[in-house]
Short mmCIF file of C-alpha atoms and ligand atoms in Angstrom, two decimals:
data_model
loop_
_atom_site.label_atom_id
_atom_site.label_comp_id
_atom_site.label_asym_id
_atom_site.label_seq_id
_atom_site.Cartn_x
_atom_site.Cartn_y
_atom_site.Cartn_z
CA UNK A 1 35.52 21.69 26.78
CA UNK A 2 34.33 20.28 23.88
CA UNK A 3 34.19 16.50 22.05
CA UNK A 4 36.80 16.24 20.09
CA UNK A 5 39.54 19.66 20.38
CA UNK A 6 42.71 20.24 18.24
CA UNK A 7 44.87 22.38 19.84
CA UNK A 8 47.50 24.36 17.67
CA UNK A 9 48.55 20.86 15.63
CA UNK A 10 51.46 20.49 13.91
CA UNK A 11 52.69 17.88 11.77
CA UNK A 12 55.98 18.18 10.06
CA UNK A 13 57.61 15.77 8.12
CA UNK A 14 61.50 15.67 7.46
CA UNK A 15 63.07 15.84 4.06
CA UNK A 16 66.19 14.15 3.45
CA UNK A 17 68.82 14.74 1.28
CA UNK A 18 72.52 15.05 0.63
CA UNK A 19 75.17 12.37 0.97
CA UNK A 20 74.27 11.00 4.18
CA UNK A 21 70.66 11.48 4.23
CA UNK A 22 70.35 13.94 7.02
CA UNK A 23 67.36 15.54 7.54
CA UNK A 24 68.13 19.32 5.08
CA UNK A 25 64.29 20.74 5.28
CA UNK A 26 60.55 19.95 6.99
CA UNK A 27 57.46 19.86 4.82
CA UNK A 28 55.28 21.41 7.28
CA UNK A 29 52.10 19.33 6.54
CA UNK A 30 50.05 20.62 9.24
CA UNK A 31 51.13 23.75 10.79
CA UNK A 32 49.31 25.38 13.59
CA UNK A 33 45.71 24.31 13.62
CA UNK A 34 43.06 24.92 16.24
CA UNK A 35 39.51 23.81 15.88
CA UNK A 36 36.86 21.79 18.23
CA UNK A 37 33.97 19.52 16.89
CA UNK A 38 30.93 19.61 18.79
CA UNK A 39 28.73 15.96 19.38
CA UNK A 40 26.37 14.90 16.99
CA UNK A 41 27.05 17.53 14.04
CA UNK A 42 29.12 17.36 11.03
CA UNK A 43 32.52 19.08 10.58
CA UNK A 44 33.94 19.79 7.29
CA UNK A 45 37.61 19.98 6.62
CA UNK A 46 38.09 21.70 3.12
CA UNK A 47 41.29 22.42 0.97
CA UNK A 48 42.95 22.00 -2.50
CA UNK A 49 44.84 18.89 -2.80
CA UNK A 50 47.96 18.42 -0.39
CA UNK A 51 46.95 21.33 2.15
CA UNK A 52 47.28 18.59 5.06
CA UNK A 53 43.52 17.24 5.44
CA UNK A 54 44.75 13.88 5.76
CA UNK A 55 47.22 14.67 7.70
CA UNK A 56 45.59 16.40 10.07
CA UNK A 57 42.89 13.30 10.47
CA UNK A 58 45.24 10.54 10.61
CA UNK A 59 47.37 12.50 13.54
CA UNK A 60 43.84 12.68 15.28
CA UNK A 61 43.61 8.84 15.70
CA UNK A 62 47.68 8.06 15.69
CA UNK A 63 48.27 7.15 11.76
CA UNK A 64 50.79 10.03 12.01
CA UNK A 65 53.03 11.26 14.39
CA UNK A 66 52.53 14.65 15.81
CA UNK A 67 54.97 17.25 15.97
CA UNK A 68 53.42 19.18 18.51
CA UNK A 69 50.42 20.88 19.60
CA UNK A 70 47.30 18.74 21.49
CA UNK A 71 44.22 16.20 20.84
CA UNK A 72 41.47 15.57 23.15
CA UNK A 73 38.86 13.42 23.08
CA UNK A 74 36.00 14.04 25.20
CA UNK A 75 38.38 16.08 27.76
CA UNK A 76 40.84 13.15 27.78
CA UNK A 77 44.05 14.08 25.68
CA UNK A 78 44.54 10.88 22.90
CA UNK A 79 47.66 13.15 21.83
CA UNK A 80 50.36 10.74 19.84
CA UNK A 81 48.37 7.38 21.27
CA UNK A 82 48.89 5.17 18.68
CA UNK A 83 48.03 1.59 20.02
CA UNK A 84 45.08 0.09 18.38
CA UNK A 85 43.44 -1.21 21.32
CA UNK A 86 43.50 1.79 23.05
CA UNK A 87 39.98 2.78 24.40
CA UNK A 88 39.47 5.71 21.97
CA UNK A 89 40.10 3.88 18.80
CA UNK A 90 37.03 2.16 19.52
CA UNK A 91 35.13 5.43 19.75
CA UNK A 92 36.84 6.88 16.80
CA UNK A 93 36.78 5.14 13.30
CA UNK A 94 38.16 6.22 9.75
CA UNK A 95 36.42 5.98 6.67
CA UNK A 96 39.28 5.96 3.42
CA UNK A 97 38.58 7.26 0.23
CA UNK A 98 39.62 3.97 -1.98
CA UNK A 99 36.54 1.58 -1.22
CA UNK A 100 38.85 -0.02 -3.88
CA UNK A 101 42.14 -0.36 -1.28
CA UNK A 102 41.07 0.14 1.63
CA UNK A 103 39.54 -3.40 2.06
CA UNK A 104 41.98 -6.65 1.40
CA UNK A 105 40.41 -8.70 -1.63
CA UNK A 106 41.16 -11.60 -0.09
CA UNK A 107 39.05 -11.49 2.56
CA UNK A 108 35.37 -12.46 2.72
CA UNK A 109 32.66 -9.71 3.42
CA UNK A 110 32.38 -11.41 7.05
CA UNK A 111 36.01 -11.02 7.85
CA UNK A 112 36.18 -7.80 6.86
CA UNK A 113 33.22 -6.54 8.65
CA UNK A 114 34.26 -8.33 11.91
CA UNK A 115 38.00 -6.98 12.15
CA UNK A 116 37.18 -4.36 14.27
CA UNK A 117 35.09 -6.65 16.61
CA UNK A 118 37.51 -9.37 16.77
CA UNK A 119 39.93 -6.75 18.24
CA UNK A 120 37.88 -5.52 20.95
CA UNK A 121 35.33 -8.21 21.88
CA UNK A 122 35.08 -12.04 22.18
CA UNK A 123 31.83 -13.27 20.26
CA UNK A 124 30.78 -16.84 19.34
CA UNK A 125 31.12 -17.60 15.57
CA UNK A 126 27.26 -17.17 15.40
CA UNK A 127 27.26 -14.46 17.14
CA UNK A 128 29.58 -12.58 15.00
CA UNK A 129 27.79 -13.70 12.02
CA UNK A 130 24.48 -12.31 13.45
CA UNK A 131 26.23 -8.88 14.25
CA UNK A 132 27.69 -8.66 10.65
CA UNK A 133 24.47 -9.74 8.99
CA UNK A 134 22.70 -6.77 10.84
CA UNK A 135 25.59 -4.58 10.02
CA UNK A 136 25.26 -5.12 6.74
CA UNK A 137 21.10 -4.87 6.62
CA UNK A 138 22.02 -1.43 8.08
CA UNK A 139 24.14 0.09 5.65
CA UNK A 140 21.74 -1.77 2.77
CA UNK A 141 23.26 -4.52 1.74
CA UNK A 142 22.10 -8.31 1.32
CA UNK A 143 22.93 -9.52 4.70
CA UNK A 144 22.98 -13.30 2.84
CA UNK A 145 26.01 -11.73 1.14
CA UNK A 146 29.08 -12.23 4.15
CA UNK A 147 30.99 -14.63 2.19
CA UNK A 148 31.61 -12.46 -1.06
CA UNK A 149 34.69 -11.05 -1.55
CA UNK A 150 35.31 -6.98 -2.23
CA UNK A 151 35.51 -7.70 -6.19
CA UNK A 152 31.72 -8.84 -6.43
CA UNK A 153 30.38 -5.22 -5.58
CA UNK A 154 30.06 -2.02 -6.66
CA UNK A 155 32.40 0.83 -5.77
CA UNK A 156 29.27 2.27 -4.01
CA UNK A 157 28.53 -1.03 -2.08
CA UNK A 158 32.19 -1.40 -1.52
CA UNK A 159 32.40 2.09 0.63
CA UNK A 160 28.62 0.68 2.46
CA UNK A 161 30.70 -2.56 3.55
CA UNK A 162 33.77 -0.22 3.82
CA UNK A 163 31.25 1.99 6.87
CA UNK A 164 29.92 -1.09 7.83
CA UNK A 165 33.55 -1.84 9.12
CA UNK A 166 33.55 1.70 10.61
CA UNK A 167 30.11 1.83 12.77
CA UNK A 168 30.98 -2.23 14.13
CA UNK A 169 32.25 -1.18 17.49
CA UNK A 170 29.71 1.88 17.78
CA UNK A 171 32.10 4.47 17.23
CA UNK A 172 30.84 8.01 18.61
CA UNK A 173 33.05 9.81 16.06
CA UNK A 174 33.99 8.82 12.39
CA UNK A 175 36.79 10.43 10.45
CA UNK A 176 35.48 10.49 6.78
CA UNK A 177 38.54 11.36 4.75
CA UNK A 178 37.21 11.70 1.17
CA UNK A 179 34.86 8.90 1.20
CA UNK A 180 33.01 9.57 -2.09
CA UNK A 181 35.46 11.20 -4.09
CA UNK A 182 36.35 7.53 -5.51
CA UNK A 183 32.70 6.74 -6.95
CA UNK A 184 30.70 7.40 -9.49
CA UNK A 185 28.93 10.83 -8.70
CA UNK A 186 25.62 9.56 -9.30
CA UNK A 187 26.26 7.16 -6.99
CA UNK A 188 28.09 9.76 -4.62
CA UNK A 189 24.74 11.54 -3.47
CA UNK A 190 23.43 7.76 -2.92
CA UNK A 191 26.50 7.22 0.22
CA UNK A 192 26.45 10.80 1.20
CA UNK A 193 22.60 10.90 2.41
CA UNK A 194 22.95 7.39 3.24
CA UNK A 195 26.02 8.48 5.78
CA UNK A 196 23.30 11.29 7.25
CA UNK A 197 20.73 8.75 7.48
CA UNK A 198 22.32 6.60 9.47
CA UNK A 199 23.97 10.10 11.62
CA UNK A 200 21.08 10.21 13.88
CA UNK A 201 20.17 7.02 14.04
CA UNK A 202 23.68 6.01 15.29
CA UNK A 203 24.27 9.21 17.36
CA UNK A 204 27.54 9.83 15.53
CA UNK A 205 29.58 12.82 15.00
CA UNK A 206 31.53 13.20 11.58
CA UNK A 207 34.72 14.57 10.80
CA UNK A 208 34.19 14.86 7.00
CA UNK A 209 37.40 15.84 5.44
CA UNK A 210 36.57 16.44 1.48
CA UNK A 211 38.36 18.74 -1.58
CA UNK A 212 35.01 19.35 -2.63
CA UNK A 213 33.52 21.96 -1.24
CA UNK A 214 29.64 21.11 -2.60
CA UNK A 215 29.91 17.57 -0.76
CA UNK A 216 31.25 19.99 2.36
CA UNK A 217 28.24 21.84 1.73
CA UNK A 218 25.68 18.76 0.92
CA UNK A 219 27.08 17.28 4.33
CA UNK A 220 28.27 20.21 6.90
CA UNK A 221 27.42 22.10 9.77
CA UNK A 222 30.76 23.49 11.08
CA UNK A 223 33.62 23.88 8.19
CA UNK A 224 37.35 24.51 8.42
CA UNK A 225 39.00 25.97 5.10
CA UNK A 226 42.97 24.71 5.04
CA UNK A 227 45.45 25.88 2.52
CA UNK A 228 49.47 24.88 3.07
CA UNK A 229 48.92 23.18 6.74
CA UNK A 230 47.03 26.70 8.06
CA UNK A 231 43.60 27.64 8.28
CA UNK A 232 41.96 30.72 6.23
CA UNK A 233 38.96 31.00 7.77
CA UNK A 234 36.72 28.32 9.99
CA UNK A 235 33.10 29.13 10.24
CA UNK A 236 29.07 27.75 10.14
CA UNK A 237 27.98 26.57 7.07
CA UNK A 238 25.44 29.85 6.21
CA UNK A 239 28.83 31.57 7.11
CA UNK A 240 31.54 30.21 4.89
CA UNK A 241 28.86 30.29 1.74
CA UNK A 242 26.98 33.23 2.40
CA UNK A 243 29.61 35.71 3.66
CA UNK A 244 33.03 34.22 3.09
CA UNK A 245 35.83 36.87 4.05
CA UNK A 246 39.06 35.33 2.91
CA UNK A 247 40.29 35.39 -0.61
CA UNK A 248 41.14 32.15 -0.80
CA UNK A 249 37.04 30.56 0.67
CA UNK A 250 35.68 33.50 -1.56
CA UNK A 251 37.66 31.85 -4.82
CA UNK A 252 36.48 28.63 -3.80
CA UNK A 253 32.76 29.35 -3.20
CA UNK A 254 32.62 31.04 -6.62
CA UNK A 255 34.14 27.81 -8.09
CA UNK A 256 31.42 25.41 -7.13
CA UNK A 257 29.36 24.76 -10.05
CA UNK A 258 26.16 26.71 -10.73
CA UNK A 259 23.24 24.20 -10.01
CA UNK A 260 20.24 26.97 -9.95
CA UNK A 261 19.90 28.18 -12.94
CA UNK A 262 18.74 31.75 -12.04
CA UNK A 263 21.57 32.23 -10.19
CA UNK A 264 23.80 31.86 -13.11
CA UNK A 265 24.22 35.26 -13.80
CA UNK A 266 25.00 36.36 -10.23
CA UNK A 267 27.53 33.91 -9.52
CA UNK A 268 29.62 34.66 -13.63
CA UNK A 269 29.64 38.19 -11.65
CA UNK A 270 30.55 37.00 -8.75
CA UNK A 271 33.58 34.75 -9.67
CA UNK A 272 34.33 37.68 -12.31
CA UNK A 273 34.75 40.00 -8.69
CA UNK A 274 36.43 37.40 -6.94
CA UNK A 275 39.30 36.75 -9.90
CA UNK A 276 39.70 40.73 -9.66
CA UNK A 277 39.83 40.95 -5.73
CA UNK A 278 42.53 38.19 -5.90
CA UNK A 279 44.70 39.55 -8.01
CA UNK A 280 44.56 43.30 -6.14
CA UNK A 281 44.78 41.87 -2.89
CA UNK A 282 46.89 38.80 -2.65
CA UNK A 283 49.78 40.68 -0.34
CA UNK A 284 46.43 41.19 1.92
CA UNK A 285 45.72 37.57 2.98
CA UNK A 286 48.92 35.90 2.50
CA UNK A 287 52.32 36.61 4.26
CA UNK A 288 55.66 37.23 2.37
CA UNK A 289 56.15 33.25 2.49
CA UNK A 290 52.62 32.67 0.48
CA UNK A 291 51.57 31.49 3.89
CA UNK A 292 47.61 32.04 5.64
CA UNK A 293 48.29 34.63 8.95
CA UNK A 294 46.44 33.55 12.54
CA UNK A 295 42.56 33.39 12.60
CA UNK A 296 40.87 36.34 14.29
CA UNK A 297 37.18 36.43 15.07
CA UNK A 298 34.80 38.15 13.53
CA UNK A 299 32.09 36.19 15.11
CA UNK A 300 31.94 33.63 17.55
CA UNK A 301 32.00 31.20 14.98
CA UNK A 302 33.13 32.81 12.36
CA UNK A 303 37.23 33.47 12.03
CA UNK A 304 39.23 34.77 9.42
CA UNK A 305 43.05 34.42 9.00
CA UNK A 306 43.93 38.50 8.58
CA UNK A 307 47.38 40.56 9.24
CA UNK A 308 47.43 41.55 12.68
CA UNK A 309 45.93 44.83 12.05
CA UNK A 310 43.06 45.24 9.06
N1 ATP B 1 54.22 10.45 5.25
C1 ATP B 1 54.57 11.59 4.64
N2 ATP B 1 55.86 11.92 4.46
C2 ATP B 1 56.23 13.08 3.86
N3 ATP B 1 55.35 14.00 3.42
C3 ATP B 1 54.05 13.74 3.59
C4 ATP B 1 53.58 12.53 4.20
N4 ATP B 1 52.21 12.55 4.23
C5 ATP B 1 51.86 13.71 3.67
N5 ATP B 1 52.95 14.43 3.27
C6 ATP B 1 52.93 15.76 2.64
O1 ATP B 1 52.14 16.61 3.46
C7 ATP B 1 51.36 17.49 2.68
C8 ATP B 1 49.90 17.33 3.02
O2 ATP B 1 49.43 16.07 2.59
P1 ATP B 1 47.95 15.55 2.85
O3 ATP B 1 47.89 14.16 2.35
O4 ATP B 1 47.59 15.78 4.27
O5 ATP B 1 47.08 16.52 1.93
P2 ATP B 1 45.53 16.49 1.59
O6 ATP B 1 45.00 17.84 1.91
O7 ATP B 1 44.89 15.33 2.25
O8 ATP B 1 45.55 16.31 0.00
P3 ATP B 1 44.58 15.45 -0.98
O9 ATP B 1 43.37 16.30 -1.24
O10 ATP B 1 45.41 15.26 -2.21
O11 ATP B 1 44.24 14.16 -0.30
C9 ATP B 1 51.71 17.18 1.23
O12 ATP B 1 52.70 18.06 0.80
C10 ATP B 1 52.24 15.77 1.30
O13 ATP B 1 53.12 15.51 0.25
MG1 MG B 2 43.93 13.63 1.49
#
């Protein structure tokens, strides 16, 4: 079946309003989406800003409700099971964006590393210490440093203690929901190759949800394009940037910034095309609601949301 397969997943969340705060309208978050990671390669979930990304990886592992529609994890359906002791929150782990938040400043390096263990398995004080000293030799940090707190390191050594967390229990799949967008980008490339270095090593499988799509490209194998809780088009990597078919990927391939130089000139064309196209075709790829249609293949990885007919 697959290792980890979203079937049609909807998230809506109710806005309230009026004089006795009933429920008037549904911001429809994630709305239909279909997609199925395979073991050991990286997926990409791409999409402007408030297109449901999050959403869609927090329902995954339980941080949101789901509306309706299905999860499974390695043929078992995890659909809506929220408990954190549950077997497959051990396999599945979530990496945040804010290295800066996401870890409580009051807690020592060894706390926070050990969470996850402490929930799931009963080691000796020196035990634990000995698995968080080799945790944190593994993501490249001083292992002598377990009783610092969050505010003595860099945002970029924040985010290592911050995966350190995440691989503890040996997770088979992690959830990356922006994890670099927060630091510095020269330190960026630093966590992203670090994250692939430690892929293989770890046998893991990413989920690697990201608004930009050269860290999508930098990291991906398999990538979904969202805009407004739909796909546009889901496809390989060579696919999406070397023959995107929707609009909306072609606008966003043209936008990532020109790092060859002697491609400069193609790609000032190329964006000049795709600003054209857009205009001329909008009524094309969207429905009368502004809304992406169904995806229909075009390969058997490749699928483009397009009208039912053309
Ligand atoms: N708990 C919530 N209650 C109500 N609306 C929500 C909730 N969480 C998310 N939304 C709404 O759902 C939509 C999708 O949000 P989401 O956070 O998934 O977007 P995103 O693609 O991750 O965006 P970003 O790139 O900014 O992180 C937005 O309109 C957001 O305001
Ligand atoms: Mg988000």
């Amino acid at each position: 079946m697959g290792f980890l397969k979203i079937e049609d997943l909807k998230v809506h969340f109710p806005i309230k309003g009026g004089l006795f705060g009933r429920t008037i309208d549904h911001v429809r978050a994630v709305d239909g989406v279909s997609f199925t990671l395979e073991k050991g390669k990286t997926y990409g979930l791409v999409g402007e800003s408030g297109s449901g990304k999050s959403t869609t990886g927090r329902a995954i592992i339980g941080l949101n409700h789901v509306t309706s529609g299905k999860v499974y994890f390695e043929d078992k359906e995890i659909t809506g099971v929220t408990k954190a002791k549950s077997d497959f929150r051990k396999d599945i782990q979530m990496i945040f964006q804010d290295p800066y938040s996401s870890l409580n400043p009051k807690k020592r390096v060894i706390d926070l590393v050990a969470e996850p263990l402490r929930n799931f398995e009963k080691l000796s004080r020196k035990e634990e210490r000995i698995r968080v000293q080799e945790l944190l030799e593994l993501v490249g940090l001083n292992p002598e440093s377990i009783l610092k707190y969050p505010h003595e390191f860099s945002g970029g050594q924040r985010q290592r203690i911050g995966i350190a967390r995440a691989v503890a229990l040996k997770p088979k799949l992690i959830i990356a929901d922006e994890p670099v967008s927060a630091l510095d980008v020269s330190v960026q490339a630093q966590v992203l190759n670090f994250m692939k270095e430690i892929q293989d090593e770890l046998d893991l499988t990413y989920m690697f949800i990201s608004h930009d799509l050269g860290v999508i490209k930098h990291m991906c194998d398999h990538i979904g394009i969202m805009y407004k809780g739909r796909y546009v088009e889901e496809g390989t990597a060579k696919e999406i940037f070397d023959n995107p078919q929707h609009i909306y990927t072609k606008r966003l391939v043209a936008a990532i910034p020109d790092i060859d130089p002697r491609k400069r000139e193609e790609m000032k064309q190329f964006r000049a095309e795709v600003n054209s196209e857009y205009e001329q075709s909008y009524n094309d790829y969207f429905n009368e609601e502004g809304l992406a249609y169904g995806l229909k293949p075009i390969t058997d990885t490749h699928l483009v949301a397009l009208p039912e007919k053309g």
